[in-house]
Coordinates of C-alpha atoms in Angstrom, one line a residue:
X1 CA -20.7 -10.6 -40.8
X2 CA -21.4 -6.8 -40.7
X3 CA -22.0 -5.0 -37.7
X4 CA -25.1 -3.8 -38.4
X5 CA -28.7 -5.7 -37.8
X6 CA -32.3 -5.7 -38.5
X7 CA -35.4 -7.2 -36.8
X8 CA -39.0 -6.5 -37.9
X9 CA -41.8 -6.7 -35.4
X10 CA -45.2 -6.2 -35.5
X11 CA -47.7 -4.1 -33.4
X12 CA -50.7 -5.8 -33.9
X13 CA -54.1 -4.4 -34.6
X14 CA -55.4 -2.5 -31.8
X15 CA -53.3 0.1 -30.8
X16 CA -50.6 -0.3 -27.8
X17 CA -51.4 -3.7 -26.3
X18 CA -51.1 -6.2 -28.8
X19 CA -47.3 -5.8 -29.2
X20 CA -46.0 -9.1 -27.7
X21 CA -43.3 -9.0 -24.8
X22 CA -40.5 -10.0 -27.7
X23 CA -41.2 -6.7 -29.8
X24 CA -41.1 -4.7 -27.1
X25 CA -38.3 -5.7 -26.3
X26 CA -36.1 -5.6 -29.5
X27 CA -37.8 -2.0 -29.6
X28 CA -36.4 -0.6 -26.5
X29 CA -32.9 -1.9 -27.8
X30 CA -32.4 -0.8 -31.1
X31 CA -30.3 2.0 -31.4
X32 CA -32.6 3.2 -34.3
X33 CA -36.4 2.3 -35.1
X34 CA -38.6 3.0 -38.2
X35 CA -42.3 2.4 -38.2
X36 CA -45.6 2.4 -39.9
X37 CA -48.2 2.3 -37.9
X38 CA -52.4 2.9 -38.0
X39 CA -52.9 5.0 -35.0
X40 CA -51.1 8.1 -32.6
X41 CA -51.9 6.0 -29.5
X42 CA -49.2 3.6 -30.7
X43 CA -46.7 5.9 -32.1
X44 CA -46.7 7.9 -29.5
X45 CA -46.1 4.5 -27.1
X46 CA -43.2 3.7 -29.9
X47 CA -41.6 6.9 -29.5
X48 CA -41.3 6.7 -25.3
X49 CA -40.0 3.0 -25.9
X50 CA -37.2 4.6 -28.5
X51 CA -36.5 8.5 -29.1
X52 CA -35.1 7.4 -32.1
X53 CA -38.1 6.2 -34.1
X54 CA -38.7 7.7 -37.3
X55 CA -42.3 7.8 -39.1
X56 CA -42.3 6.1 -42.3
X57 CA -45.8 6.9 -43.5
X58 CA -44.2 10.1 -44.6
X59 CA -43.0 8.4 -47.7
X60 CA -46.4 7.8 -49.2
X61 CA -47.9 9.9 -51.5
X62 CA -50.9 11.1 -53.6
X63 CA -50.5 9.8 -56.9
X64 CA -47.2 7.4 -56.0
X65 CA -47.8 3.7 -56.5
X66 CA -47.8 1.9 -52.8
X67 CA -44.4 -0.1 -54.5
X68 CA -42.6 3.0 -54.9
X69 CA -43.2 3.8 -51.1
X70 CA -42.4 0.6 -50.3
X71 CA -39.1 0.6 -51.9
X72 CA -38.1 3.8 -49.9
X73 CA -39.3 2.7 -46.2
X74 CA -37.0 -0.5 -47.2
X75 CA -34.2 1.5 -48.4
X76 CA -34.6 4.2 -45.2
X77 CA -34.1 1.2 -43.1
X78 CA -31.1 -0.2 -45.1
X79 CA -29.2 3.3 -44.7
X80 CA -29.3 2.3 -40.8
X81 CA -28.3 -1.3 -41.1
X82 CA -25.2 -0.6 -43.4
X83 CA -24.4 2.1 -40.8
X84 CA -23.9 -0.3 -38.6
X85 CA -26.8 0.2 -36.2
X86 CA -29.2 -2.6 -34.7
X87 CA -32.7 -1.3 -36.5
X88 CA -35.8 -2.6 -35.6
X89 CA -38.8 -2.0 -38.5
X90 CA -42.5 -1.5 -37.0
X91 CA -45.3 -2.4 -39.1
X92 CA -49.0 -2.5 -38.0
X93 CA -50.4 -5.9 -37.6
X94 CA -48.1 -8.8 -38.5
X95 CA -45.1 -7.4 -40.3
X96 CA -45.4 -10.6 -42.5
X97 CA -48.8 -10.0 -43.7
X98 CA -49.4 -8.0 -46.8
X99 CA -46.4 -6.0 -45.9
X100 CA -44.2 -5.4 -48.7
X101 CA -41.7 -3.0 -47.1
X102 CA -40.6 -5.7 -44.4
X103 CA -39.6 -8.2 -46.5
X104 CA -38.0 -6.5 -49.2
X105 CA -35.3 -4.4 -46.5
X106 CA -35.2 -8.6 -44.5
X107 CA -33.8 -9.8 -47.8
X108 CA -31.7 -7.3 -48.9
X109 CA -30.3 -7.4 -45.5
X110 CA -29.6 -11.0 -45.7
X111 CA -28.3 -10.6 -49.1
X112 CA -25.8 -8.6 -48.2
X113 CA -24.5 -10.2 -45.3
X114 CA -26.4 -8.8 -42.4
X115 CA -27.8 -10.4 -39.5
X116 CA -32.1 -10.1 -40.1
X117 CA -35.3 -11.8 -38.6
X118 CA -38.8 -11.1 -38.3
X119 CA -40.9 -11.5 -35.1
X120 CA -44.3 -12.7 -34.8
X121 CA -47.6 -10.4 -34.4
X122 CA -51.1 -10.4 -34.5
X123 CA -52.6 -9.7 -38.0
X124 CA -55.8 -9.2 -38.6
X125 CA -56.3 -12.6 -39.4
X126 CA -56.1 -13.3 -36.2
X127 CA -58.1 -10.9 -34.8
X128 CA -61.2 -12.4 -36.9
X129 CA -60.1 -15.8 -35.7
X130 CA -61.3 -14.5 -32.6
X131 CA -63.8 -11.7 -33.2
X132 CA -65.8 -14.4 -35.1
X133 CA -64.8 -17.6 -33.4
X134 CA -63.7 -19.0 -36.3
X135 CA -61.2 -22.7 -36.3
X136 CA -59.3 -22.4 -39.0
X137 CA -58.2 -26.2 -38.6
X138 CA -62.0 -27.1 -39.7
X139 CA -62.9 -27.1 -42.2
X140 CA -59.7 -25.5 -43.0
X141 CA -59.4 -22.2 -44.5
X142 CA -58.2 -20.2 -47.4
X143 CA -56.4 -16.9 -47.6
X144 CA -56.3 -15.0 -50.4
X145 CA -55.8 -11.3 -51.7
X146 CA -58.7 -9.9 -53.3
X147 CA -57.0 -8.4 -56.7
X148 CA -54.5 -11.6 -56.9
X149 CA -57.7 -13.3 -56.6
X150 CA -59.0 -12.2 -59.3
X151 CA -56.2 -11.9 -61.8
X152 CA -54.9 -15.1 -61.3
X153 CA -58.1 -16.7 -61.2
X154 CA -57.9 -18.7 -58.4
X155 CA -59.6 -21.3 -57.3
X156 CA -62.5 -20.6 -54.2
X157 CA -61.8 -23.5 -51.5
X158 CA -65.7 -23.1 -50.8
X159 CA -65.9 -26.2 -48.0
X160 CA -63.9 -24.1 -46.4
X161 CA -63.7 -21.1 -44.4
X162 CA -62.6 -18.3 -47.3
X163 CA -61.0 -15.0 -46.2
X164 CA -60.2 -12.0 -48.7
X165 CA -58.0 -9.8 -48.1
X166 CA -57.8 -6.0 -49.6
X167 CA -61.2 -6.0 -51.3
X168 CA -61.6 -2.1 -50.1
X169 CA -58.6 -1.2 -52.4
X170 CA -59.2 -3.9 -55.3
X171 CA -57.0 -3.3 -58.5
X172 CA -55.2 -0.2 -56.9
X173 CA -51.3 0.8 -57.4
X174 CA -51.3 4.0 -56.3
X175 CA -52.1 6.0 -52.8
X176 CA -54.3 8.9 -52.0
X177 CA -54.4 10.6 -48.5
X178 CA -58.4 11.3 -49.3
X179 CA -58.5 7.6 -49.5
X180 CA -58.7 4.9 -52.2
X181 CA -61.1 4.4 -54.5
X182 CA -62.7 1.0 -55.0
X183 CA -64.4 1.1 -58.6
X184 CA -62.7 -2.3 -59.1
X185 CA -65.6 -4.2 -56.8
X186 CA -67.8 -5.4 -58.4
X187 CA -65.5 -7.3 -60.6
X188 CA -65.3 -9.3 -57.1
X189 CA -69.4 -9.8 -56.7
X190 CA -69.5 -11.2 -59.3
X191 CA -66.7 -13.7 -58.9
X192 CA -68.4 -14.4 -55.3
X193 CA -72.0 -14.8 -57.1
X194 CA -70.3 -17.4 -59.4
X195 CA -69.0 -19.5 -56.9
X196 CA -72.0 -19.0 -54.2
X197 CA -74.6 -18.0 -55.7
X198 CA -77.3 -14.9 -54.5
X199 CA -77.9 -16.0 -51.1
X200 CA -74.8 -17.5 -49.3
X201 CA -74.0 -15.1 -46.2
X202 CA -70.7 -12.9 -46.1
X203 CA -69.4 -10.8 -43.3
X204 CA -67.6 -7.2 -43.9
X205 CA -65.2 -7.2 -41.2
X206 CA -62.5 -4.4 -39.8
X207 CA -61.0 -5.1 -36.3
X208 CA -61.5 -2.6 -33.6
X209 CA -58.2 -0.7 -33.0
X210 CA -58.4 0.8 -29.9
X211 CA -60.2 0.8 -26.7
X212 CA -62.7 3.2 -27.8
X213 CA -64.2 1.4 -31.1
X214 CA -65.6 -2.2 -31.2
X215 CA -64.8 -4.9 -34.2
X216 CA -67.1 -3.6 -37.2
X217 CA -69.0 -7.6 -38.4
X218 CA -71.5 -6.4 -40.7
X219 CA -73.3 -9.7 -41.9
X220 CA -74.6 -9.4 -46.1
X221 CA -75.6 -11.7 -48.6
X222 CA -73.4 -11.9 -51.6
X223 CA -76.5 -10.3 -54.0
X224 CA -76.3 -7.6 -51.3
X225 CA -72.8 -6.7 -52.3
X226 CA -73.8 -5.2 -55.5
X227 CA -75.9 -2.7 -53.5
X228 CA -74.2 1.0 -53.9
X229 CA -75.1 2.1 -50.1
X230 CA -73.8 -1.6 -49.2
X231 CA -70.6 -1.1 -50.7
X232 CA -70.1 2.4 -48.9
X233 CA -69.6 0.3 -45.9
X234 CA -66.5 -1.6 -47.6
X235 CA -63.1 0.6 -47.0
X236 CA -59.3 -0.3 -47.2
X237 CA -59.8 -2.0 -43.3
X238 CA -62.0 -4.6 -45.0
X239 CA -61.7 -7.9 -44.8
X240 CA -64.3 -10.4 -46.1
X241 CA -65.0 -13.5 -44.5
X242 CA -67.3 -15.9 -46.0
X243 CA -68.4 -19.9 -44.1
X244 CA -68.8 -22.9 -45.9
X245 CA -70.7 -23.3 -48.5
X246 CA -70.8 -27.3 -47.5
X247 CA -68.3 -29.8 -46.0
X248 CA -66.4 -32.0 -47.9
X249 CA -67.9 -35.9 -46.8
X250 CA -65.2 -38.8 -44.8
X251 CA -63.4 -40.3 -47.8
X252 CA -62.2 -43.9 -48.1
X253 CA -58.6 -42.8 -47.1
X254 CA -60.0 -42.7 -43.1
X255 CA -59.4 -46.5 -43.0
X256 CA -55.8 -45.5 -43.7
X257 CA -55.5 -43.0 -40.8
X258 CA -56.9 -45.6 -38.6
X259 CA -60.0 -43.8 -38.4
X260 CA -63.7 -45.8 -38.7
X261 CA -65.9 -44.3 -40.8
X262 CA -68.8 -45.8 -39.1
X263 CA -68.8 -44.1 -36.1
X264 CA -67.5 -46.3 -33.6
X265 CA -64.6 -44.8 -32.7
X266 CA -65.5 -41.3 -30.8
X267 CA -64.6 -37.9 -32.8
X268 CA -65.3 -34.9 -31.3
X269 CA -67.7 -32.5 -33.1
X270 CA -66.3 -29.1 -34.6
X271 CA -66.2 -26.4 -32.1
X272 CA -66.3 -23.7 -34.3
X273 CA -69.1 -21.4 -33.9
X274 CA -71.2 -20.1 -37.0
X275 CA -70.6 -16.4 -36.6
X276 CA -74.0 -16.0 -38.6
X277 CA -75.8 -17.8 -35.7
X278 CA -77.7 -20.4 -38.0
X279 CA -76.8 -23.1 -36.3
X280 CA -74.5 -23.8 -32.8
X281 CA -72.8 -27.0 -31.4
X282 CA -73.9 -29.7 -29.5
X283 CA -72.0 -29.0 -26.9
X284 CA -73.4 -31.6 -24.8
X285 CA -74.1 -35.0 -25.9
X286 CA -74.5 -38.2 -24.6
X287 CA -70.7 -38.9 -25.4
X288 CA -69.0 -35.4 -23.1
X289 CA -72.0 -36.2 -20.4
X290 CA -69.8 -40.0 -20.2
X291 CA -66.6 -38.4 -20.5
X292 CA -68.0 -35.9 -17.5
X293 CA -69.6 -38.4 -14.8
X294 CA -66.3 -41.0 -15.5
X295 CA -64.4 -38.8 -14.2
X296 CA -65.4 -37.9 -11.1
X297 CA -62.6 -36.6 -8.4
X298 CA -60.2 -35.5 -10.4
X299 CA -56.4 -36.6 -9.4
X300 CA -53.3 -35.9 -11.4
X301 CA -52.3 -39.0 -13.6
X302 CA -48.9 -40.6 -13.9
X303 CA -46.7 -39.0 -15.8
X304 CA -48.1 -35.1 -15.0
X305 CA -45.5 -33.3 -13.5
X306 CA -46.6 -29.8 -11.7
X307 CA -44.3 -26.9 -11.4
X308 CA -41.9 -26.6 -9.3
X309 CA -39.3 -24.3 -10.0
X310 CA -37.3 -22.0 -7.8
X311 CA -37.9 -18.0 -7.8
X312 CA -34.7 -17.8 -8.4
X313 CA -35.2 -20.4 -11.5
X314 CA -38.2 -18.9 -12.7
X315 CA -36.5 -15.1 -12.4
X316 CA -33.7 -15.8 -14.2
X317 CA -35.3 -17.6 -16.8
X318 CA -37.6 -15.0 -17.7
X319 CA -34.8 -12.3 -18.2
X320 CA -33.5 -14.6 -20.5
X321 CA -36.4 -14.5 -22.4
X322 CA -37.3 -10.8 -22.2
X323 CA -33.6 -9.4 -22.1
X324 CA -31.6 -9.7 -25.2
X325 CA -28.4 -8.0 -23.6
X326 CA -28.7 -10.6 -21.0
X327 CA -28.9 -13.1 -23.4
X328 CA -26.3 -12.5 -24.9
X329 CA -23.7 -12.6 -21.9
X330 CA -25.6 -15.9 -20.6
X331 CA -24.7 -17.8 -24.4
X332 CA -21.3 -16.1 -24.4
X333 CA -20.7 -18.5 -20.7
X334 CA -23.7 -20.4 -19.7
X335 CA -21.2 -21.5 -16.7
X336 CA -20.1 -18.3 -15.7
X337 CA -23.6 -16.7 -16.0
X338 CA -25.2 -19.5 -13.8
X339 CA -22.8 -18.8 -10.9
X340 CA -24.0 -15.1 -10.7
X341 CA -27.3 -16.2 -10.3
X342 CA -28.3 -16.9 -6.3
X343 CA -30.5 -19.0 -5.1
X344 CA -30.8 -21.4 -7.5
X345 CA -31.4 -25.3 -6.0
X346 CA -27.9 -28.0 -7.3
X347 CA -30.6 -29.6 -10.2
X348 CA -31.1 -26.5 -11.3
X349 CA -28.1 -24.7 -12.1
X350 CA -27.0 -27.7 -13.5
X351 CA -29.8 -27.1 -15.8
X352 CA -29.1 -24.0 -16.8
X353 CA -25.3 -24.0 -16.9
X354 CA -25.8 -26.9 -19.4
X355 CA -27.9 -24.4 -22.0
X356 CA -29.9 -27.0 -23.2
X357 CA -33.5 -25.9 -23.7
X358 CA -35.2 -29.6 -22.7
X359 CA -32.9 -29.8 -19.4
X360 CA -33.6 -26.5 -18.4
X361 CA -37.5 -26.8 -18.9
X362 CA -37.6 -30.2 -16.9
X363 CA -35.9 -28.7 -14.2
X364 CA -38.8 -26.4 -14.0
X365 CA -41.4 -29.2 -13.0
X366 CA -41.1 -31.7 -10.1
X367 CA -40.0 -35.3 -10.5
X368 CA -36.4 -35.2 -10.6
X369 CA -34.3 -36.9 -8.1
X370 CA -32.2 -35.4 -5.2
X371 CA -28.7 -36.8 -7.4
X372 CA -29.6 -33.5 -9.6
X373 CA -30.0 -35.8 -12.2
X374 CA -31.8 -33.9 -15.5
X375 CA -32.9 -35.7 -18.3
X376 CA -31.3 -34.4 -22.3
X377 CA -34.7 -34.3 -23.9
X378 CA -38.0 -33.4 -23.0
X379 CA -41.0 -33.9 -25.3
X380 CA -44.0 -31.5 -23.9
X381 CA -47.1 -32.1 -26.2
X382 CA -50.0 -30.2 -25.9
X383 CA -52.5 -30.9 -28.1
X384 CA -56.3 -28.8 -28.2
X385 CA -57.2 -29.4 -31.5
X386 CA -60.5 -31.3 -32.7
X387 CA -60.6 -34.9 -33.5
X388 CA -61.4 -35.4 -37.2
X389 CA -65.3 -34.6 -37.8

């Protein structure tokens, strides 16, 4: 394989502290960064992490279509990788999401033989998740882009949650520093007063992206869209989230899930909260005020284990985590490594001299015996979700 590598990370929405521990570290590595971000605050922050980072928003401009760009920040990146370096690509939000520049240089970097991943971030997606309160897990919910909606004519999930993506810029190509214009939108109403109709609510939503600005949630009815001053509001930061229009009944196939439609068995209600305020959950009913009063003084059941690891346990571990470099060393030797580390108790650097992600992790809660005795797999299941409605 080719020396050189590339990693893509995100840097979230609001500027500086939504990079996750990960990105920042595979930024203070890289021997040579390129990014794209939305505001100084962060650039400036990604420029003390690396003195090497190079601004790729340079490579837009007026009258160039976006792909054009796109194909240069990839290509400005694959000059470093094929030079050998370790590169690490910035885009803001997720670098996954509606981000054409980061994929294209990931596969072209995998296609010719170098080493290339993409990290996790926060999109804005998720940042409505939260602003609104919204569970995507019920009723579900559908993501689309607001031109490839429309072209493609695509279906509308409407018992579902429905977010559109892009409708500031809809039917654009090209770039303008002034700013985009969206003469394209109310090809979009109209597809929204198809499927709705007049009255169902809609929210306009930008996340905030700094300390100094709030989440814009500006709540409209669909007619409302076609209102000029209304659609002054909608910019290139829009996204469009619209609830359910109504929710899809218990079909027959809940006998086969094991589930009784009748009732008897207990199902929690939806938590999600209707960021329109027309209605709330019951939060509690007779049900939680049982489940409450049952359980009286709590005591950890059988089976809990509570954490237990050594400082020196938990210290190492995390600079496994957080330091590539060290990483690296530890997988070259897991043996070697473990004996550098003091202050580790027998079980446990048994644990981690065995590199095995289970053992290691049980040795990190109480429970095992005094023979150092670790277990090879370790199932942890965590599960918050809602029952079925």
């Amino acid at each position: 394989m080719p020396e050189g590598n590339l990693i893509i990370i995100g840097s979230g929405l609001k500027c500086i502290v939504q990079f996750t521990l990960e990105a920042i570290a595979a930024l203070e590595r890289a021997d040579k960064v390129f990014y794209c971000v939305a505001d100084p605050a962060t650039e400036g922050f990604i420029k003390e992490k690396n003195k090497s980072a190079v601004d790729l928003y340079q490579y837009y401009a007026n009258g160039r279509l976006r792909y054009e760009t796109y194909i240069l920040m990839a290509e400005v990146i694959m000059e470093a990788v094929r030079a050998g370096q370790s590169v690490v690509g910035v885009f803001y939000g997720h670098a996954g999401n509606f981000v054409s520049p980061s994929r294209r240089a990931i596969a072209i970097a995998k296609s010719e033989g170098y080493s290339a991943k993409m990290l996790p971030g926060i999109s804005a997606e998720d940042c409505l998740f939260a602003d609104l309160l919204i569970d995507p897990s019920y009723p579900g919910a559908q993501t689309v882009e607001a031109t490839d909606l429309l072209i493609r004519s695509r279906p509308i999930l409407t018992s579902s949650h429905v977010i559109i993506y892009q409708v500031g810029v809809l039917g654009q190509l090209g770039f303008e520093f002034g700013g985009i214009k969206n003469d394209k939108f109310n090809h979009l109403v109209q597809r929204l007063l198809q499927e709705y109709g007049e009255g169902h609510p809609v929210i306009n939503y930008k996340a905030a992206i700094s300390p100094f600005s709030s989440p814009t949630i500006q709540r409209y009815i669909i007619s409302e869209l076609s209102n000029p001053e209304v659609q002054k509001t909608v910019d290139a930061c829009s996204t469009f989230y619209i609830p359910p229009k109504a929710l899809l009944p218990i079909s027959d196939t809940a006998t086969l899930v094991s589930l009784d439609k009748s009732g008897s068995v207990p199902l929690s209600p939806p938590l999600w909260w209707d960021p329109l305020n027309t209605s709330a959950p019951t939060l509690y009913g007779p049900k939680e005020a049982e489940v409450i009063s049952n359980e009286g003084n709590h005591s950890p059941p059988e089976g809990y284990r509570r954490y237990s690891a050594s400082p020196a346990m938990q210290k190492t571990v995390e600079q496994l985590v957080l330091d590539p470099n060290a990483l690296e060393v530890y997988k070259r030797s897991p043996e070697v490594y473990t004996t550098s580390v003091h202050g580790l108790e027998p079980h446990e650097a048994k644990a981690l001299a065995s590199a095995k992600e289970g053992t290691i992790f049980s040795t990190m809660h109480e429970g095992l015996s005094d023979s150092g005795d670790t277990p090879t797999v370790v199932v942890v299941i965590v599960i918050l979700g809602n029952h079925p409605p």
